[in-house]
Short mmCIF file of C-alpha atoms and ligand atoms in Angstrom, two decimals:
data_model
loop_
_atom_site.label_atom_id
_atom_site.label_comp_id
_atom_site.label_asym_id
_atom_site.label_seq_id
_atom_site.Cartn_x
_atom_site.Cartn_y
_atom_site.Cartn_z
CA UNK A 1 4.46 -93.13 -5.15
CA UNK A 2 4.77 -92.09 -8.76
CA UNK A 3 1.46 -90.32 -7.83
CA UNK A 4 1.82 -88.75 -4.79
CA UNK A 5 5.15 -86.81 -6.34
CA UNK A 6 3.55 -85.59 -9.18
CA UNK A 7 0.31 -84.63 -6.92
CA UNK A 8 2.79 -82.62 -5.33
CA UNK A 9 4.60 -81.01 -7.99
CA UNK A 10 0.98 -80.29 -9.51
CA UNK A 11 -0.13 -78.33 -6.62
CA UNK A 12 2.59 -76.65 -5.44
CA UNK A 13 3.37 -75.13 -8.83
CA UNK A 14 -0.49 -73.76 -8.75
CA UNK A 15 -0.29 -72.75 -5.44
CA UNK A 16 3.57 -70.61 -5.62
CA UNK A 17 1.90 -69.31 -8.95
CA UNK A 18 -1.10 -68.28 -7.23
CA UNK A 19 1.22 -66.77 -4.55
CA UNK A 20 1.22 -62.88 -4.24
CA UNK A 21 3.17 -62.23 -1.05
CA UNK A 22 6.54 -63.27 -0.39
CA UNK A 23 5.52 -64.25 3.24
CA UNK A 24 3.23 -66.61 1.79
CA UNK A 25 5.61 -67.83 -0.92
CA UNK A 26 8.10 -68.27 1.88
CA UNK A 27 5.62 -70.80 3.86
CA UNK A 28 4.81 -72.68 0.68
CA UNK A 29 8.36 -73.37 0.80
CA UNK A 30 8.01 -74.67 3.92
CA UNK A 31 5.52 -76.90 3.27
CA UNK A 32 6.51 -78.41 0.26
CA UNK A 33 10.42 -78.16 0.17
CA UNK A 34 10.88 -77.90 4.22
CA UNK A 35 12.79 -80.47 6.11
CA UNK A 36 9.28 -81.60 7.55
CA UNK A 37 7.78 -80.66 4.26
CA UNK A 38 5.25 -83.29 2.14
CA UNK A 39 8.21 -83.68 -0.79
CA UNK A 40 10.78 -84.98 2.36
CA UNK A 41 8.18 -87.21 3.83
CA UNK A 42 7.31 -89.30 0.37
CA UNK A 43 11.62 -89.73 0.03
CA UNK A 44 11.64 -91.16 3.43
CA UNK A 45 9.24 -93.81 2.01
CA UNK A 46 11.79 -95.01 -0.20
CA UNK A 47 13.51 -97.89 1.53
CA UNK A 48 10.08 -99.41 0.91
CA UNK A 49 10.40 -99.33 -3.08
CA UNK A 50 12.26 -102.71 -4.91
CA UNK A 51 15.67 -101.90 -6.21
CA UNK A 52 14.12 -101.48 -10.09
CA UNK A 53 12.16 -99.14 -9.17
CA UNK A 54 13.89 -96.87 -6.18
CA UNK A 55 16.46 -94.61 -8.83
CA UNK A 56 13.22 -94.23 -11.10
CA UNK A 57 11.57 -92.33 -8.27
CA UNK A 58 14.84 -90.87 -6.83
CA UNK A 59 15.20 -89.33 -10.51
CA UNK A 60 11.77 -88.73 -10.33
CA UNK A 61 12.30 -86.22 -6.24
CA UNK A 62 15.11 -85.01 -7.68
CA UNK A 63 13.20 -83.51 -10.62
CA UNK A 64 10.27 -82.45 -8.56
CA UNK A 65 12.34 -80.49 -6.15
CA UNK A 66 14.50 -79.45 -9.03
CA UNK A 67 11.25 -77.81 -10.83
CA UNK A 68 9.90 -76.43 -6.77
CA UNK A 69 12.93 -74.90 -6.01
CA UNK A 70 13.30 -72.73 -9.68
CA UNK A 71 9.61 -71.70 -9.42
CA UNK A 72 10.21 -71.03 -5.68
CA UNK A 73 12.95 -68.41 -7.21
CA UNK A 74 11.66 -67.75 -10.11
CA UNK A 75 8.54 -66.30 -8.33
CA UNK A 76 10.02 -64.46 -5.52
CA UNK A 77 11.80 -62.51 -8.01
CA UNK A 78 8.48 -61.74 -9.79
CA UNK A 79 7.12 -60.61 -6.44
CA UNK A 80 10.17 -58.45 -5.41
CA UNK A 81 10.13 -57.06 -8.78
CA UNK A 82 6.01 -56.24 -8.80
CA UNK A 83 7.06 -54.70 -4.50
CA UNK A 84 9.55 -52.05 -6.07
CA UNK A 85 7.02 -51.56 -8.95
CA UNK A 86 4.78 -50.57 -6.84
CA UNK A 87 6.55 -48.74 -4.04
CA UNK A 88 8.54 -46.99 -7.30
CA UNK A 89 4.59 -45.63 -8.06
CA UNK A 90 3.51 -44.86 -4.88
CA UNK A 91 6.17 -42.65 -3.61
CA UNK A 92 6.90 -40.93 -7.84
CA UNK A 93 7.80 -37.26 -7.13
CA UNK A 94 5.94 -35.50 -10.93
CA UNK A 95 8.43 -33.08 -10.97
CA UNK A 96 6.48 -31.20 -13.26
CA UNK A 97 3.82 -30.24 -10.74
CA UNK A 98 4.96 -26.34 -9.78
CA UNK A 99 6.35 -25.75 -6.52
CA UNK A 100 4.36 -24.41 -3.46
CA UNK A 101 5.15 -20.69 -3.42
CA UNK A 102 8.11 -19.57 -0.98
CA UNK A 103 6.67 -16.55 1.23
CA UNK A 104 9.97 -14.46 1.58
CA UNK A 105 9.20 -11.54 4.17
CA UNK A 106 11.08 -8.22 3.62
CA UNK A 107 12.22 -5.38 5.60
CA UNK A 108 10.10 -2.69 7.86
CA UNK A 109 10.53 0.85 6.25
CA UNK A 110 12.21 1.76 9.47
CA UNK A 111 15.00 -0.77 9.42
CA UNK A 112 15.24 -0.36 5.50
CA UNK A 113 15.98 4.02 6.64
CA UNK A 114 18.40 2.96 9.59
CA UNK A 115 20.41 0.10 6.98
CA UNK A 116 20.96 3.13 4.87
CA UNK A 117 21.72 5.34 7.23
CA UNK A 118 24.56 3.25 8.66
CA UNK A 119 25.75 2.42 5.49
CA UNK A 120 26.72 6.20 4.57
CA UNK A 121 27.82 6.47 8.04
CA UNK A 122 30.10 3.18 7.95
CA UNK A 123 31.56 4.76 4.72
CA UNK A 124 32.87 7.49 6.62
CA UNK A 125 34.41 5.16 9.18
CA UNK A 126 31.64 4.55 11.91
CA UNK A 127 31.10 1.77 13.55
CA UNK A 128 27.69 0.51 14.43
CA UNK A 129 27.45 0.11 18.81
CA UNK A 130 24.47 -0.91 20.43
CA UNK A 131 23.48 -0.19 24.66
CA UNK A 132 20.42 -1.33 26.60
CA UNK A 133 16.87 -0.41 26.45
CA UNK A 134 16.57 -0.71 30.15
CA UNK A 135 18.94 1.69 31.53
CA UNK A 136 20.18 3.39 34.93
CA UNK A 137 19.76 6.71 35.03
CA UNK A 138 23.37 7.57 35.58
CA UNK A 139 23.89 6.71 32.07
CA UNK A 140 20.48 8.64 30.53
CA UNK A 141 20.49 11.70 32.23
CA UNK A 142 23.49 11.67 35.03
CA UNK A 143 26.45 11.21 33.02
CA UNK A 144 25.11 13.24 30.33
CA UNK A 145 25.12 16.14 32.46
CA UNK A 146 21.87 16.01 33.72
CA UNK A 147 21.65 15.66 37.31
CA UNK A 148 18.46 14.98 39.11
CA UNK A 149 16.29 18.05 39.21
CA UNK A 150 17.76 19.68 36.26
CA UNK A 151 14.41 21.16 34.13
CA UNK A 152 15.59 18.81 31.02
CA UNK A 153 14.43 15.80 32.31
CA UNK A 154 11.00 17.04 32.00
CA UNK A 155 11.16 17.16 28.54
CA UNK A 156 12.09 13.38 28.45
CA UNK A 157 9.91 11.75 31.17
CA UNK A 158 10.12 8.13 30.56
CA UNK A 159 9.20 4.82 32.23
CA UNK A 160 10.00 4.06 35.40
CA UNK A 161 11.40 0.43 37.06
CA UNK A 162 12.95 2.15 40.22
CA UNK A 163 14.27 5.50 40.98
CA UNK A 164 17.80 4.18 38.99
CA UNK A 165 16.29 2.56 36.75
CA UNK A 166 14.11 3.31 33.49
CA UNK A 167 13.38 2.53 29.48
CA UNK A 168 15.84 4.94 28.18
CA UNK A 169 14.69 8.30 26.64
CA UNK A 170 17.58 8.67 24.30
CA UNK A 171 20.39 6.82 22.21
CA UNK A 172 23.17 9.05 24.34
CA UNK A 173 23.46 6.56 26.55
CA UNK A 174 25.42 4.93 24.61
CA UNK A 175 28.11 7.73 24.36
CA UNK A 176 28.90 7.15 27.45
CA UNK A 177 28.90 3.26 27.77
CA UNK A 178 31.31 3.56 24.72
CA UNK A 179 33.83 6.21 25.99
CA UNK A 180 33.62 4.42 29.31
CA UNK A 181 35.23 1.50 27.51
CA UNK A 182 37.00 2.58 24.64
CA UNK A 183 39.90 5.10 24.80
CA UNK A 184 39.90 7.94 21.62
CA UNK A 185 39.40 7.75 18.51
CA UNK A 186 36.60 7.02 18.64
CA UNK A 187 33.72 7.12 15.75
CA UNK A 188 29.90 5.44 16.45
CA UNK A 189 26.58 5.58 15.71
CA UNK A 190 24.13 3.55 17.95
CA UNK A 191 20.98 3.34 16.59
CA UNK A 192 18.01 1.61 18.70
CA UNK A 193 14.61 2.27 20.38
CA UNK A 194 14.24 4.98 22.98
CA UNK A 195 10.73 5.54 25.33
CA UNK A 196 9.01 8.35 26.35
CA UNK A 197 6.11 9.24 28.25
CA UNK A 198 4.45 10.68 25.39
CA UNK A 199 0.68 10.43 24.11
CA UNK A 200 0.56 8.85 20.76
CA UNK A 201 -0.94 11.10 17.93
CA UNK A 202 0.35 11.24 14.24
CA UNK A 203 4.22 12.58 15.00
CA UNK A 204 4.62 11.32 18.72
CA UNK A 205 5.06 8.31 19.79
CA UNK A 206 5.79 6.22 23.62
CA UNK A 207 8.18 4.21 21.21
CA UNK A 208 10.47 5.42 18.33
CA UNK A 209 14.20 5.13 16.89
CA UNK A 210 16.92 7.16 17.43
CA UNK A 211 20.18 7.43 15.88
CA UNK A 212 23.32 8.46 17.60
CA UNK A 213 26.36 9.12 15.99
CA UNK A 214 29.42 10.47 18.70
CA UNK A 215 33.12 10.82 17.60
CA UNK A 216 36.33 11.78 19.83
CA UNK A 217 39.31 12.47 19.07
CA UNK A 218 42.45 15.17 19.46
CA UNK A 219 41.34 18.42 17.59
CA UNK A 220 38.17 17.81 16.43
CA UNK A 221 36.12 20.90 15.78
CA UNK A 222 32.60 22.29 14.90
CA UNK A 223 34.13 22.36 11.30
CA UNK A 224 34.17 18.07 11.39
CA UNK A 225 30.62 18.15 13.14
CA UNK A 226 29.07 20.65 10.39
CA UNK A 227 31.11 18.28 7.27
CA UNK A 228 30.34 15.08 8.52
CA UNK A 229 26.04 16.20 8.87
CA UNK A 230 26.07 17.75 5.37
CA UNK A 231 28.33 15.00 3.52
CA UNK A 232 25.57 12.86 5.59
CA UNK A 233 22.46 14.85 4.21
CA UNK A 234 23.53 15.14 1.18
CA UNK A 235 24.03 11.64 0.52
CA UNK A 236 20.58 10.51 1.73
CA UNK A 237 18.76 13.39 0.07
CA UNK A 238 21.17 14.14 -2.89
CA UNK A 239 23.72 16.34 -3.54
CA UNK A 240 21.77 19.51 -3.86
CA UNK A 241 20.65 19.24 0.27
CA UNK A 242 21.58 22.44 1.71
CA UNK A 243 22.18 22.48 5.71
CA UNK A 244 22.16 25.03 8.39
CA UNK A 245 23.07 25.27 11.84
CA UNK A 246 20.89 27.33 14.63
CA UNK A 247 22.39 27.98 18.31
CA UNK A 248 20.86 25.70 20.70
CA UNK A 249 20.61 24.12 24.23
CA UNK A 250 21.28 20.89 25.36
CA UNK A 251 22.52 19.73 29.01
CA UNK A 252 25.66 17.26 27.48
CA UNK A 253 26.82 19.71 24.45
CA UNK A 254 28.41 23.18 24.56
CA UNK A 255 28.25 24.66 22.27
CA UNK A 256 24.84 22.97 20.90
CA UNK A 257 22.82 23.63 17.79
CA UNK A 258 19.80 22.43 16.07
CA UNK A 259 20.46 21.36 12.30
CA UNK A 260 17.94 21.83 9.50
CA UNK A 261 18.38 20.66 6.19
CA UNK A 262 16.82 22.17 3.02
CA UNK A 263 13.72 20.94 2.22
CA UNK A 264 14.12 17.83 -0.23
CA UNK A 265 10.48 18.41 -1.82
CA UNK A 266 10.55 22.55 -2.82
CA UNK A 267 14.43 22.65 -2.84
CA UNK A 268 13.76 25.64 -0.49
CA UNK A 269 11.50 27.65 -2.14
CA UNK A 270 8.17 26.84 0.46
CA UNK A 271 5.94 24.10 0.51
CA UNK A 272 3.51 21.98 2.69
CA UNK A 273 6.00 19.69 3.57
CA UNK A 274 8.24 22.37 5.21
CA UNK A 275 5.36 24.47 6.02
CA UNK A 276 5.89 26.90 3.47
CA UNK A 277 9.91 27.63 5.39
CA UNK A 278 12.21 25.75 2.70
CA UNK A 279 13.76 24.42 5.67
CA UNK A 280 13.02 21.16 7.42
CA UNK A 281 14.04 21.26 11.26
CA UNK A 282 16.10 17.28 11.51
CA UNK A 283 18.45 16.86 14.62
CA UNK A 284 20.09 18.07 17.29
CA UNK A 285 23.97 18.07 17.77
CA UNK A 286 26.85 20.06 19.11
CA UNK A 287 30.08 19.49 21.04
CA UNK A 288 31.03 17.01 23.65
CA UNK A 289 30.83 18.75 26.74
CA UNK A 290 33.98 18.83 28.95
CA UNK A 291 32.28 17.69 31.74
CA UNK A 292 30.50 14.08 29.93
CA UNK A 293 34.09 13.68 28.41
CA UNK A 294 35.47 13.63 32.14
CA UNK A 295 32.54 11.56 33.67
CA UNK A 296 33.60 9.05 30.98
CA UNK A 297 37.81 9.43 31.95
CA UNK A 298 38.85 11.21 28.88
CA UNK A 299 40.70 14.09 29.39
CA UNK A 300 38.84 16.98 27.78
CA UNK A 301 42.26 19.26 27.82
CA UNK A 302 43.72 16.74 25.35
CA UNK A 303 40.32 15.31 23.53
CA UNK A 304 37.54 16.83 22.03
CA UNK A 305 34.08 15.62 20.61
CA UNK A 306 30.90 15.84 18.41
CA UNK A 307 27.85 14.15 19.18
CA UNK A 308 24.21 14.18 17.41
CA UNK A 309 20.93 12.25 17.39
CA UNK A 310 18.50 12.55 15.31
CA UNK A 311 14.72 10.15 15.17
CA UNK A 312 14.34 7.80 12.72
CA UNK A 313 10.83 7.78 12.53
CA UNK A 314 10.98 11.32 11.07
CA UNK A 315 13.66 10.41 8.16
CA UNK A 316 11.38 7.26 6.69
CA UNK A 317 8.59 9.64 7.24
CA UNK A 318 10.06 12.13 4.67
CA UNK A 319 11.51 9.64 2.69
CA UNK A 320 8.71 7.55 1.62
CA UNK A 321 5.89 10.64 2.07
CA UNK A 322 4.10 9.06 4.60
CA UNK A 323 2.03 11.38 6.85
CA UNK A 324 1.33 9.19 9.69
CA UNK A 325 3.98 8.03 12.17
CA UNK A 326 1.23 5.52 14.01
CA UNK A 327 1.54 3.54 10.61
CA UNK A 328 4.86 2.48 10.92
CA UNK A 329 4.40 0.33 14.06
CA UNK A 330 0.47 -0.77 13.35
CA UNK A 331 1.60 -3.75 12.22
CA UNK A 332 -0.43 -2.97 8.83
CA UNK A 333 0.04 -5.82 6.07
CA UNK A 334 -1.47 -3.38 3.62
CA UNK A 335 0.41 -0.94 4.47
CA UNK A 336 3.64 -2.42 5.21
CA UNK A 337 3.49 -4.85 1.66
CA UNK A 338 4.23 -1.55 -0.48
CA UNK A 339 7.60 -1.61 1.01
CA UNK A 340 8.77 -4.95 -0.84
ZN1 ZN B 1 9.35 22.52 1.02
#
């Protein structure tokens, strides 16, 4: 018996040495240490020893399990250590190693031009609206004073979904889903996309940006109209911007005029840029007329009104020199990367 224990001890020490998975350290256990295991089986052959000898050999078990059972631990925690080791390697972050480079976009030239355009407006107390692309024609042309048939819808043919319904051909729409909601004062610009039927060649485009800026209120004059355009120029272009003011037509002002502003590159004297005039031709503005301030139900015997829109497109143009319009919505990585 002597034997068989210390056959046992013998080769299970070898064998939980030799283990290198906990799994199989765990069935060793089993084997060896188990209730069914080979070290139970020998004790249950005890009864069979004399009396002299049965404590020798139950000091002898006790010893043999004693020395199983603190290898068992000892080499489970040798394993569980060498697991984390190795898991602690295989998942190390070098945090040396530089990072993979962030690709931050920026912003179009256009929306960079209308972002500073409504800031200077903003300053001054306008708020920014917004109105649909897809529009009824009461509030494009009908509302605006422009009933069908009258000869200024042929300078804006547009896109049509129905006979009432079309891609709008200008931010004045927007006038008059404002005043339809709002009661005076009332001080916005609405910038956004307007659609003609236009062929595209280097300054015309189906697609470009308007801006529309509309304020109502009791007494306002020309006087605020012609201030709040100059303080405007002259903020985008610098202080030395001259403006002027040319009588005008349009169906949804009276009286109407056409603003230019001097021209930012010869300071007036003549130069390619303003084709030699010193002035450069930029928008088109005037006063509410009566009749769009009572299709809207503001009284036009207590309120008055300026209005103005003017193309986006045409202001980045000047401001970063670039000579073709078509560039700005080619989609051009070249061309759009010098904007960053
Ligand atoms: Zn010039």
């Amino acid at each position: 018996m002597r034997e068989a224990l210390e056959k046992i001890r013998s080769e299970a020490l070898a064998a939980i040495a030799a283990a290198q998975e906990s799994a199989a350290l765990e069935s060793l256990r089993v084997r060896y240490s188990g209730k069914k295991g080979e070290l139970t089986g020998i004790l249950k052959m005890m009864g069979k020893l004399s009396a002299e000898e049965r404590p020798k050999m139950g000091q002898l078990a006790n010893d043999v399990r004693a020395a199983l059972e603190a290898a068992f631990t000892a080499r489970a925690a040798e394993l569980a250590d060498r697991a984390l080791a190795a898991q602690l390697k295989s998942e190390a972050v070098d945090v040396t190693v530089p990072a993979a480079p962030i690709s931050v976009g920026h912003q179009h030239p256009l929306t960079i031009v209308i972002n500073e355009v409504r800031t200077i407006f903003e300053a001054m107390g306008f708020e920014t609206v917004e109105g649909p692309e897809v529009e009824y024609d009461y509030y494009n042309f009908e509302a605006l004073n422009t009933p069908p048939n009258h000869p200024a819808r042929d300078t804006q043919d547009t896109f049509y979904f129905s006979d009432n319904m079309l891609l709008r051909t200008q931010t004045s729409s927007v006038q008059v889903r404002t005043m339809e909601h709002r009661k005076p004062p009332i001080r916005v610009i609405a910038p956004g996309r307007v659609y003609r039927s236009d062929a595209v060649d280097a300054t015309h485009s189906p697609l470009f940006t308007q801006i529309e800026g509309l304020a109502v209120d009791k007494g306002i004059t020309f006087t605020d109209l012609k201030g709040t355009l100059d303080l405007f120029f002259k903020q985008l272009y610098g202080p030395e911007t001259r403006t002027r003011f040319r009588p005008h037509h349009f169906a949804y002002t009276e009286p109407s005029a056409e603003m230019d502003m001097s021209c930012f590159k010869c300071g007036g004297k003549g130069c390619p840029m303003c084709k030699g005039e010193g002035w450069i031709e930029i928008l088109g503005c005037g006063m509410v007329h009566p009749k769009v301030l009572e299709n809207c139900g503001i009284d036009p015997n207590v309120y008055s009104g300026f209005a103005f829109g003017m193309g986006l497109e045409r202001i980045a143009l000047m401001r970063y020199d670039i000579d073709d319009m078509r560039l700005l919505f080619e989609n051009d990585l070249r061309f759009l990367r010098q904007f960053r």
